[in-house]
PDB file of C-alpha atoms in Angstrom:
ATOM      1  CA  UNK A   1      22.500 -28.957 -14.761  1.00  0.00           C
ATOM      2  CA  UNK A   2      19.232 -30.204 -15.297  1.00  0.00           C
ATOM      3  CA  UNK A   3      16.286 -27.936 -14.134  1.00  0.00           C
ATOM      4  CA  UNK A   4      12.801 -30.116 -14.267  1.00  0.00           C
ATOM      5  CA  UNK A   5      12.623 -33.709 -13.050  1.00  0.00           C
ATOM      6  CA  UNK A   6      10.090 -35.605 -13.664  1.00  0.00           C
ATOM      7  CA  UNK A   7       8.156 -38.025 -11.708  1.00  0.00           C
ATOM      8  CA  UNK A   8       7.726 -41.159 -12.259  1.00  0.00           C
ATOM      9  CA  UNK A   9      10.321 -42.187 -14.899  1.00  0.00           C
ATOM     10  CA  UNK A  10       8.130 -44.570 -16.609  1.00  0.00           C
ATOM     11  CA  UNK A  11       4.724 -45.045 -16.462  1.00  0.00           C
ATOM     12  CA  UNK A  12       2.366 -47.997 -18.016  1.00  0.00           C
ATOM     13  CA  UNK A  13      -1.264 -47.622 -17.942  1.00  0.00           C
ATOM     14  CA  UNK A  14      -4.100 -49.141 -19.870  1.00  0.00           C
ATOM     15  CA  UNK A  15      -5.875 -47.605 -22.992  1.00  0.00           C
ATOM     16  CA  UNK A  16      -8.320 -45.110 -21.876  1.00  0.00           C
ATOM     17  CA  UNK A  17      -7.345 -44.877 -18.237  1.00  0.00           C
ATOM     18  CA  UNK A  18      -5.522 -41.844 -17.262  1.00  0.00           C
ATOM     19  CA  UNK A  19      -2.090 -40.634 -16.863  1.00  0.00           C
ATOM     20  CA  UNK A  20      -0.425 -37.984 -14.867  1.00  0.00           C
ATOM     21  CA  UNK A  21       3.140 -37.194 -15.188  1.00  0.00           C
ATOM     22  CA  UNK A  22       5.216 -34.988 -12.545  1.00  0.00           C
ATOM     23  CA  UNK A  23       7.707 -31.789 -12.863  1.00  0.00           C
ATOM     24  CA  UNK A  24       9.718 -30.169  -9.991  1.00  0.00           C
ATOM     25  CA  UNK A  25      12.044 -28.113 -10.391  1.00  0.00           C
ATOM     26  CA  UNK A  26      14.713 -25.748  -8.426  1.00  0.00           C
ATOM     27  CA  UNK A  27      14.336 -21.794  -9.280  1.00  0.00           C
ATOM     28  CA  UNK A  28      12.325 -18.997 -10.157  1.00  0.00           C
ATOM     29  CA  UNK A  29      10.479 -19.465 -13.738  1.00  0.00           C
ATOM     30  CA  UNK A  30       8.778 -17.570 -16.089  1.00  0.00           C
ATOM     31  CA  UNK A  31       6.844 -20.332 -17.729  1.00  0.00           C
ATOM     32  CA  UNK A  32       6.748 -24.513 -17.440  1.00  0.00           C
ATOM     33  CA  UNK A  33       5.898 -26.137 -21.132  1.00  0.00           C
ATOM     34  CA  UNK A  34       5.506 -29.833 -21.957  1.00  0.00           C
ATOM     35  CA  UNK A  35       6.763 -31.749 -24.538  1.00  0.00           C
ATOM     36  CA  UNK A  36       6.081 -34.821 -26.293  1.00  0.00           C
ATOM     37  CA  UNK A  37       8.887 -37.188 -28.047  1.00  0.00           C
ATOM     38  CA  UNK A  38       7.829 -40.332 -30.293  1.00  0.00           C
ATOM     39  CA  UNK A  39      10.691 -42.987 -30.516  1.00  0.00           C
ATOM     40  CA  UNK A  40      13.315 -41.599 -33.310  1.00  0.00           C
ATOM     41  CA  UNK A  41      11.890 -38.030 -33.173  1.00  0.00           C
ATOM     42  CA  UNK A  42      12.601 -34.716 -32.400  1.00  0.00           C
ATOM     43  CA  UNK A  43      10.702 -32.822 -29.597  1.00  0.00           C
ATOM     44  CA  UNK A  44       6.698 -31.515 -29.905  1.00  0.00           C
ATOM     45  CA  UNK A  45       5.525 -28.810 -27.981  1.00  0.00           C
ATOM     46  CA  UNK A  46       2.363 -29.933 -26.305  1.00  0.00           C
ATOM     47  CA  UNK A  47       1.325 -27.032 -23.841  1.00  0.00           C
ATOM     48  CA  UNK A  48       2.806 -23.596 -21.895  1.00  0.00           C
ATOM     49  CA  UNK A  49       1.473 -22.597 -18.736  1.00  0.00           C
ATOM     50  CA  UNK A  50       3.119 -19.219 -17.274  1.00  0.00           C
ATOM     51  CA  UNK A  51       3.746 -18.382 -13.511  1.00  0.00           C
ATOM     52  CA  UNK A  52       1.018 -16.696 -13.061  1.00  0.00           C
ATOM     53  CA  UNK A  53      -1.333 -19.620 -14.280  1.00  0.00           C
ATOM     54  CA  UNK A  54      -2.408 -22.075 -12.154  1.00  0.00           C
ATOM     55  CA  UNK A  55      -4.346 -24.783 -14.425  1.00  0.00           C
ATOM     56  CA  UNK A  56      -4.525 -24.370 -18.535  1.00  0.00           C
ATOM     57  CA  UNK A  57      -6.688 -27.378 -20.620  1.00  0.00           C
ATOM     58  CA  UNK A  58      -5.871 -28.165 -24.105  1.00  0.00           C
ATOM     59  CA  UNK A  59      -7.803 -30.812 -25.659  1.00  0.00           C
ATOM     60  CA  UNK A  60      -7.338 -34.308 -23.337  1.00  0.00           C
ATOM     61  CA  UNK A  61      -4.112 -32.151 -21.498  1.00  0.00           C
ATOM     62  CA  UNK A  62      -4.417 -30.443 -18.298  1.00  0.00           C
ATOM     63  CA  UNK A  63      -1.439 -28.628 -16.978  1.00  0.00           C
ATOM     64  CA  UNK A  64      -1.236 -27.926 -13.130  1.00  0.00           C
ATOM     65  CA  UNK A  65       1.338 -25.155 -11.593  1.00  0.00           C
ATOM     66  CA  UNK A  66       2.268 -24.542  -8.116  1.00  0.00           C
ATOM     67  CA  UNK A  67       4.757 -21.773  -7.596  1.00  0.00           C
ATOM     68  CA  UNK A  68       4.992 -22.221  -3.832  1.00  0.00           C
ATOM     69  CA  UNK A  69       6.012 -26.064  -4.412  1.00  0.00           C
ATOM     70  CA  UNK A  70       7.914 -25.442  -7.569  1.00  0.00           C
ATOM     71  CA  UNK A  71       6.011 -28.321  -9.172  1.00  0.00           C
ATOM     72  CA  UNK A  72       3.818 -28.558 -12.580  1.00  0.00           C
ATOM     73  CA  UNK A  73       1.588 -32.051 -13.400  1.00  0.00           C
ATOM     74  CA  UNK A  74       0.670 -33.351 -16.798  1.00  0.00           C
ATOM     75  CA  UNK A  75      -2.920 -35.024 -16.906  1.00  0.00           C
ATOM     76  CA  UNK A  76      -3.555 -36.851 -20.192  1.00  0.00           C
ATOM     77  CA  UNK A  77      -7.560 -38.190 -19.904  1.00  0.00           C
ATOM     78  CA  UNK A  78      -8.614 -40.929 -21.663  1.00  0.00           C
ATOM     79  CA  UNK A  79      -5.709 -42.410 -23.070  1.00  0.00           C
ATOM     80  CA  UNK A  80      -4.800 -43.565 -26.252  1.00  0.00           C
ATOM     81  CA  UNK A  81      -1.990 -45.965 -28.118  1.00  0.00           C
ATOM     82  CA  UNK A  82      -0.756 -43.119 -29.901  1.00  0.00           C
ATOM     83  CA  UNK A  83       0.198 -41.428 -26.945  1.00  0.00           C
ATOM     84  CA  UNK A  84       2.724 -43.956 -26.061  1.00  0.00           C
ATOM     85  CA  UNK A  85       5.717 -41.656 -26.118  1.00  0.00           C
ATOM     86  CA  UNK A  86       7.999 -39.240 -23.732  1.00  0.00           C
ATOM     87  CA  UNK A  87       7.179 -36.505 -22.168  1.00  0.00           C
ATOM     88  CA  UNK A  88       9.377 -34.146 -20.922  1.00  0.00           C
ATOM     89  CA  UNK A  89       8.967 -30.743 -19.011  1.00  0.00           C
ATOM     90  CA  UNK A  90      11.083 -27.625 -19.686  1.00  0.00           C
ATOM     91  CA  UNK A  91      11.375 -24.185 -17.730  1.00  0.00           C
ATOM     92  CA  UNK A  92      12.090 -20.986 -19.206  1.00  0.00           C
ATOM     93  CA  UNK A  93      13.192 -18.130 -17.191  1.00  0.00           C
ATOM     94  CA  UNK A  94      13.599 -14.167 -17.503  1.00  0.00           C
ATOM     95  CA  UNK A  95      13.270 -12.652 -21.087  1.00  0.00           C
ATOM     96  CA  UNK A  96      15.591 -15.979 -22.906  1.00  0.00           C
ATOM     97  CA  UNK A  97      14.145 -18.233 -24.954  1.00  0.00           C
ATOM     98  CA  UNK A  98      16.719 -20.748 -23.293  1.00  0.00           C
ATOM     99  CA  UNK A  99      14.934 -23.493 -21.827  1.00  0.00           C
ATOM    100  CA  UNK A 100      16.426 -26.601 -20.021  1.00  0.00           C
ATOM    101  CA  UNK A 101      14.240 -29.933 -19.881  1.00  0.00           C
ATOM    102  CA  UNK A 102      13.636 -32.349 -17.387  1.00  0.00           C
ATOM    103  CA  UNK A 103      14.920 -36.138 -17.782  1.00  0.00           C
ATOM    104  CA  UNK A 104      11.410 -37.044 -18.825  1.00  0.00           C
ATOM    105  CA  UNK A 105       8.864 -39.494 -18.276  1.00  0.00           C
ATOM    106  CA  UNK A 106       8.435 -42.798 -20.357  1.00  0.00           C
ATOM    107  CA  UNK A 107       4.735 -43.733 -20.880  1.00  0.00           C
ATOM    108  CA  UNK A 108       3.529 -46.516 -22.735  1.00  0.00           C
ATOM    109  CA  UNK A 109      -0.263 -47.329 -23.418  1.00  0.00           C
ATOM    110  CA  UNK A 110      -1.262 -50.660 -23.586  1.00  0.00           C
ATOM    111  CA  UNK A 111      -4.550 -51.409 -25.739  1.00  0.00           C
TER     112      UNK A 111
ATOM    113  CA  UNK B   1       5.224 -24.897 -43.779  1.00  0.00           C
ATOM    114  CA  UNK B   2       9.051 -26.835 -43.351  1.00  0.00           C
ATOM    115  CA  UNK B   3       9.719 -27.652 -39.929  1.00  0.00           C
ATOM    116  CA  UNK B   4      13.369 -27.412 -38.608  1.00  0.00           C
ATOM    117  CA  UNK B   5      15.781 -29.839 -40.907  1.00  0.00           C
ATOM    118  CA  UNK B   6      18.601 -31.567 -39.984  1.00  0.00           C
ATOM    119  CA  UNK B   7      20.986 -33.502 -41.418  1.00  0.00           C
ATOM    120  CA  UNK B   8      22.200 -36.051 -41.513  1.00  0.00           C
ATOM    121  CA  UNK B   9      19.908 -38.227 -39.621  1.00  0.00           C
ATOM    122  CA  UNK B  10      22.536 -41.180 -39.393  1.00  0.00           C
ATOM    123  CA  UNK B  11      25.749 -40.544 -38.705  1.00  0.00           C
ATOM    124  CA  UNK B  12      28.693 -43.507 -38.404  1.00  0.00           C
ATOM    125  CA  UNK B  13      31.946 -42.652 -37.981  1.00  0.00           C
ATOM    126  CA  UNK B  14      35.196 -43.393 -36.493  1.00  0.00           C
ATOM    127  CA  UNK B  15      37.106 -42.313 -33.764  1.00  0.00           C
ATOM    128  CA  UNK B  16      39.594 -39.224 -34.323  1.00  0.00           C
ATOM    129  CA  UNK B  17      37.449 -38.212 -37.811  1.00  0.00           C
ATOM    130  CA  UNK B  18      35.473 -34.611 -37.948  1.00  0.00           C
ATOM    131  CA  UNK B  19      31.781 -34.581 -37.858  1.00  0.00           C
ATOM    132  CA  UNK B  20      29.851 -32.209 -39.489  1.00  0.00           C
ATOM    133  CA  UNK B  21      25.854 -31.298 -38.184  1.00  0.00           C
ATOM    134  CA  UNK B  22      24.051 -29.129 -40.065  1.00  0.00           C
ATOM    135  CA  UNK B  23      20.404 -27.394 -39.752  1.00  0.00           C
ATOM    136  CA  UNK B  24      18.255 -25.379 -41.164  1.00  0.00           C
ATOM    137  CA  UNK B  25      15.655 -23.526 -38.829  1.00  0.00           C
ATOM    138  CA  UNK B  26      12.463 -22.040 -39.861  1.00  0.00           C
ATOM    139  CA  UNK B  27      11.841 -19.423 -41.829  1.00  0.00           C
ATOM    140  CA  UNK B  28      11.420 -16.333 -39.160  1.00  0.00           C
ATOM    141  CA  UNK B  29      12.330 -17.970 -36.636  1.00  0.00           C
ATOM    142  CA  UNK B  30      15.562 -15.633 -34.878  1.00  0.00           C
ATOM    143  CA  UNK B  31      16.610 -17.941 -32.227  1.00  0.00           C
ATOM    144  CA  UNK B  32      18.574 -21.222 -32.919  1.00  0.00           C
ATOM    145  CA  UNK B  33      19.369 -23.886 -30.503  1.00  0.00           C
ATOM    146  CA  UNK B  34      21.247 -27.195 -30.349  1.00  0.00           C
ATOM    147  CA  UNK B  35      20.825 -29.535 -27.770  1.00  0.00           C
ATOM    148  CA  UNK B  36      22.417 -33.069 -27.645  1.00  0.00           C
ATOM    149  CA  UNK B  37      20.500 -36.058 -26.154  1.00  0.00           C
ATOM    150  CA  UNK B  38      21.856 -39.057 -24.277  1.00  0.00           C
ATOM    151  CA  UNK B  39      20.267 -41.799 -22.207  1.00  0.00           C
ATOM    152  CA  UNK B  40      22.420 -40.807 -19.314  1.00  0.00           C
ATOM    153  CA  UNK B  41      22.642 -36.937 -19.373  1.00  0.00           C
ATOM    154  CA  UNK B  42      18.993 -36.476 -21.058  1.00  0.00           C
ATOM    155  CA  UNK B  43      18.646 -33.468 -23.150  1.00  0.00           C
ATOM    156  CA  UNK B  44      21.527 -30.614 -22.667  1.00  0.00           C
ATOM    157  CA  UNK B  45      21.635 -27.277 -24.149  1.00  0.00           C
ATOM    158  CA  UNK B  46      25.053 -26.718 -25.899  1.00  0.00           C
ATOM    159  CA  UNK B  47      24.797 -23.707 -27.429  1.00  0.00           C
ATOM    160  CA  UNK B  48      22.271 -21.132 -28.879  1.00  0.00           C
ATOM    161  CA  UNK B  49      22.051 -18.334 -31.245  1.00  0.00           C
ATOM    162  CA  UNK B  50      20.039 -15.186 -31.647  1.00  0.00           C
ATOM    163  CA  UNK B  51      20.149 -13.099 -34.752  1.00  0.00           C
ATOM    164  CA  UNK B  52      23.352 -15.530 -35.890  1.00  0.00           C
ATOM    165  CA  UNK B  53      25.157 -14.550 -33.042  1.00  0.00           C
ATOM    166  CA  UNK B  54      26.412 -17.235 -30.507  1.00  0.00           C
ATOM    167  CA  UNK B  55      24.510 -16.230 -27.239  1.00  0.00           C
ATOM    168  CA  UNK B  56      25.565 -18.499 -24.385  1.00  0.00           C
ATOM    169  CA  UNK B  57      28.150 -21.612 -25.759  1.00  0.00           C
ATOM    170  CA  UNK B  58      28.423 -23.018 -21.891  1.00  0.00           C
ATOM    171  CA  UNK B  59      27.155 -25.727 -22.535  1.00  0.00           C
ATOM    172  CA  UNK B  60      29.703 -27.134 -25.506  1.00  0.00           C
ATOM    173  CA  UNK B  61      31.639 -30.033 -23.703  1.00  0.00           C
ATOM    174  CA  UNK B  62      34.954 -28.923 -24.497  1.00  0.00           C
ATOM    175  CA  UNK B  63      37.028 -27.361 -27.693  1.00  0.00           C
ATOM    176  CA  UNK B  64      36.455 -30.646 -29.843  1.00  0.00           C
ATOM    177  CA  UNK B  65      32.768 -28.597 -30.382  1.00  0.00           C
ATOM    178  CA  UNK B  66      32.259 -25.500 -32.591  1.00  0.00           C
ATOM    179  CA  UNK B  67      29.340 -24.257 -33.761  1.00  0.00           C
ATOM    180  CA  UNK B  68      28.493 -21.629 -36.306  1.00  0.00           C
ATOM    181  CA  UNK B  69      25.461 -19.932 -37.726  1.00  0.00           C
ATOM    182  CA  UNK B  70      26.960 -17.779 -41.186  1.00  0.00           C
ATOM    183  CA  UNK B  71      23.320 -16.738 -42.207  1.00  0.00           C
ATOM    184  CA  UNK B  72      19.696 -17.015 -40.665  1.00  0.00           C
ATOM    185  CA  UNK B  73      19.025 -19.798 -42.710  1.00  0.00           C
ATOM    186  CA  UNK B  74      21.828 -22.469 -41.639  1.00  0.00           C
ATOM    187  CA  UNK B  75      23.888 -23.472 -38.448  1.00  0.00           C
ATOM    188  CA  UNK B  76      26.590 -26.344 -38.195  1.00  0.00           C
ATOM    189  CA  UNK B  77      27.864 -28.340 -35.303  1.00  0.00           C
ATOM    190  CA  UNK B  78      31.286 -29.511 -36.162  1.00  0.00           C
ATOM    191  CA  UNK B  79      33.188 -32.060 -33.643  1.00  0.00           C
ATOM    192  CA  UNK B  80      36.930 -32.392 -34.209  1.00  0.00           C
ATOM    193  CA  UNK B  81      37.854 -34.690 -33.652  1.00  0.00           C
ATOM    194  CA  UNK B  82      35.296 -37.229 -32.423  1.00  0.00           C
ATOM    195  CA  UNK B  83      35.364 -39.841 -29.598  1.00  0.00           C
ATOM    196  CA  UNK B  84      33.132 -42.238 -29.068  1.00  0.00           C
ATOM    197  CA  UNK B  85      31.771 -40.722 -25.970  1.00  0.00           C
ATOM    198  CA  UNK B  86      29.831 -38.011 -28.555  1.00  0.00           C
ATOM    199  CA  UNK B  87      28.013 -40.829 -29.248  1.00  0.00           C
ATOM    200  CA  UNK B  88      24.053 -39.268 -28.534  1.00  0.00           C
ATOM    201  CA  UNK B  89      21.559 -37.872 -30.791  1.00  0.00           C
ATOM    202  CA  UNK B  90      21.817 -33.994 -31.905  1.00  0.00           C
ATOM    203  CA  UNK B  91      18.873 -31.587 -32.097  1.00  0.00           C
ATOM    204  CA  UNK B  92      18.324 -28.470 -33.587  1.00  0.00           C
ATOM    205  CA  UNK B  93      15.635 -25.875 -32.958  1.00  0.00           C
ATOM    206  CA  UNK B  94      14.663 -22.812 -33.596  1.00  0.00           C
ATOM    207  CA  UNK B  95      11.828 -19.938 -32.017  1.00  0.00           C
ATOM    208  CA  UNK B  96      10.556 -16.783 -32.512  1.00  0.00           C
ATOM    209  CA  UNK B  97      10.896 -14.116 -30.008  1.00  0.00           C
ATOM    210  CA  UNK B  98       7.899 -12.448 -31.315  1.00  0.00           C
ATOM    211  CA  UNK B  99       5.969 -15.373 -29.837  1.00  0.00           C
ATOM    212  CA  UNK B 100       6.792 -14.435 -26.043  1.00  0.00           C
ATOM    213  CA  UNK B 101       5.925 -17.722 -25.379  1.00  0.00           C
ATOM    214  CA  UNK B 102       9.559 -19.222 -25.986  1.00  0.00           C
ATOM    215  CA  UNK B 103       8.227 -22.674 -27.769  1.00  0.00           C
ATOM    216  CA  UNK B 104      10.657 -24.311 -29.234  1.00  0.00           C
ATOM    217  CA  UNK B 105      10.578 -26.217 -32.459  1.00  0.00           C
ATOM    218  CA  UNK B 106      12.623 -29.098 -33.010  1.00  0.00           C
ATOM    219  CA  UNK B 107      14.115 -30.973 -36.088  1.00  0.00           C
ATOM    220  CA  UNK B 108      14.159 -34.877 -36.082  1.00  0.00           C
ATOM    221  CA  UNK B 109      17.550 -34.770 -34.773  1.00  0.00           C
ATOM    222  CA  UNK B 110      21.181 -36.631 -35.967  1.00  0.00           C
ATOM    223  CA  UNK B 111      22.242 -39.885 -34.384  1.00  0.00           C
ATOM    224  CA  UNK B 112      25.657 -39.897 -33.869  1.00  0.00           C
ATOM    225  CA  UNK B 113      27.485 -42.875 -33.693  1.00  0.00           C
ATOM    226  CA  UNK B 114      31.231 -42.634 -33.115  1.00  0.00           C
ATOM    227  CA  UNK B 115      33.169 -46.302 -32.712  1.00  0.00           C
TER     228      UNK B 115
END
């Protein structure tokens, strides 16, 4: 059963405006990550924020986590083509490294 | 450094025949992971390995999947026999527990077609 869902399902901005991207999901975590997907590839790991985290910046990403809501956001500032992809949030829990993903979100960049 | 590779990365075959998926993690890396992708089901964790050892298989649909990892260097996927309805794209990745961070590192995956 899925964990994450993501929110919306696809998203179309304009080049340089920004996006955000949703995740809920249902139980107890230890840590949310993001990942990115290009059309025909695998999985890249964009970000990890843990539970005890509320915000964490990495380059143009900012990761939000609420515990109380269950719920993580994805900001991506000033957006580019090459960011056209997916972008899916996973949750891992206790000591695993077993993480289950969200159905993702489809974002496309128009220049 | 090699990332996770997987192979084949195109896979056509017919109903009833075996299919063979085969990876090769990164070097280090003592957790192994396969995951198969659909449009429908999204991503979904079939089975994973730690140290070669199967960990939790509840995810494999039914007996048609096995999955082995004989050395810390290579894991296949076999599906025998196939029906079209395997029809998704196969991932492998591996991790590192000494990361405690649990990122996972994905090949390009193996598009299975099954008619």
């Amino acid at each position: 059963s899925q964990q994450g869902e993501e929110d919306p399902q696809a998203l179309s901005i304009q080049e340089g405006e920004n996006a955000t991207m949703n995740c809920s999901y249902k139980t107890s975590i230890n840590n949310l990550q993001w990942y990115r997907q290009n059309s025909g590839r695998g999985l890249v790991h964009l970000i990890l924020i843990r539970s005890n985290e509320r915000e964490k910046h990495s380059g143009r990403l900012r990761v939000t986590l609420d515990t109380s809501k269950k719920s993580s956001s994805l900001l991506i500032t000033a957006s580019r083509a090459a960011d056209t992809a997916s972008y899916f949030c996973a949750t891992g829990k206790g000591g695993a490294q077993k993480l289950v993903f969200g159905q993702g979100t489809r974002l496309t960049i128009n220049p | 450094d090699a990332g996770v590779i997987q192979s084949p990365r195109h896979e056509v075959t017919e109903m009833g025949q075996e299919v063979t998926l085969r990876c090769k993690p990164i070097s280090g890396h003592d957790y192994l992971f396969w995951y198969r992708q659909t449009m429908m089901r999204g991503l979904e964790l079939l089975i994973y390995f730690n140290n070669n050892v199967p960990i939790d298989d509840s995810g494999m649909p039914e007996d048609r999947f096995s999955a082995k990892m004989p050395n810390a260097s290579f894991s296949t996927l076999k599906i025998q026999p196939s029906e079209p309805r395997d029809s998704a794209v196969y991932f492998c990745a591996s991790s590192h527990s000494g990361t405690n961070t649990g990122e996972l590192f994905f090949g390009e995956g193996s598009r299975l077609t099954v008619l």
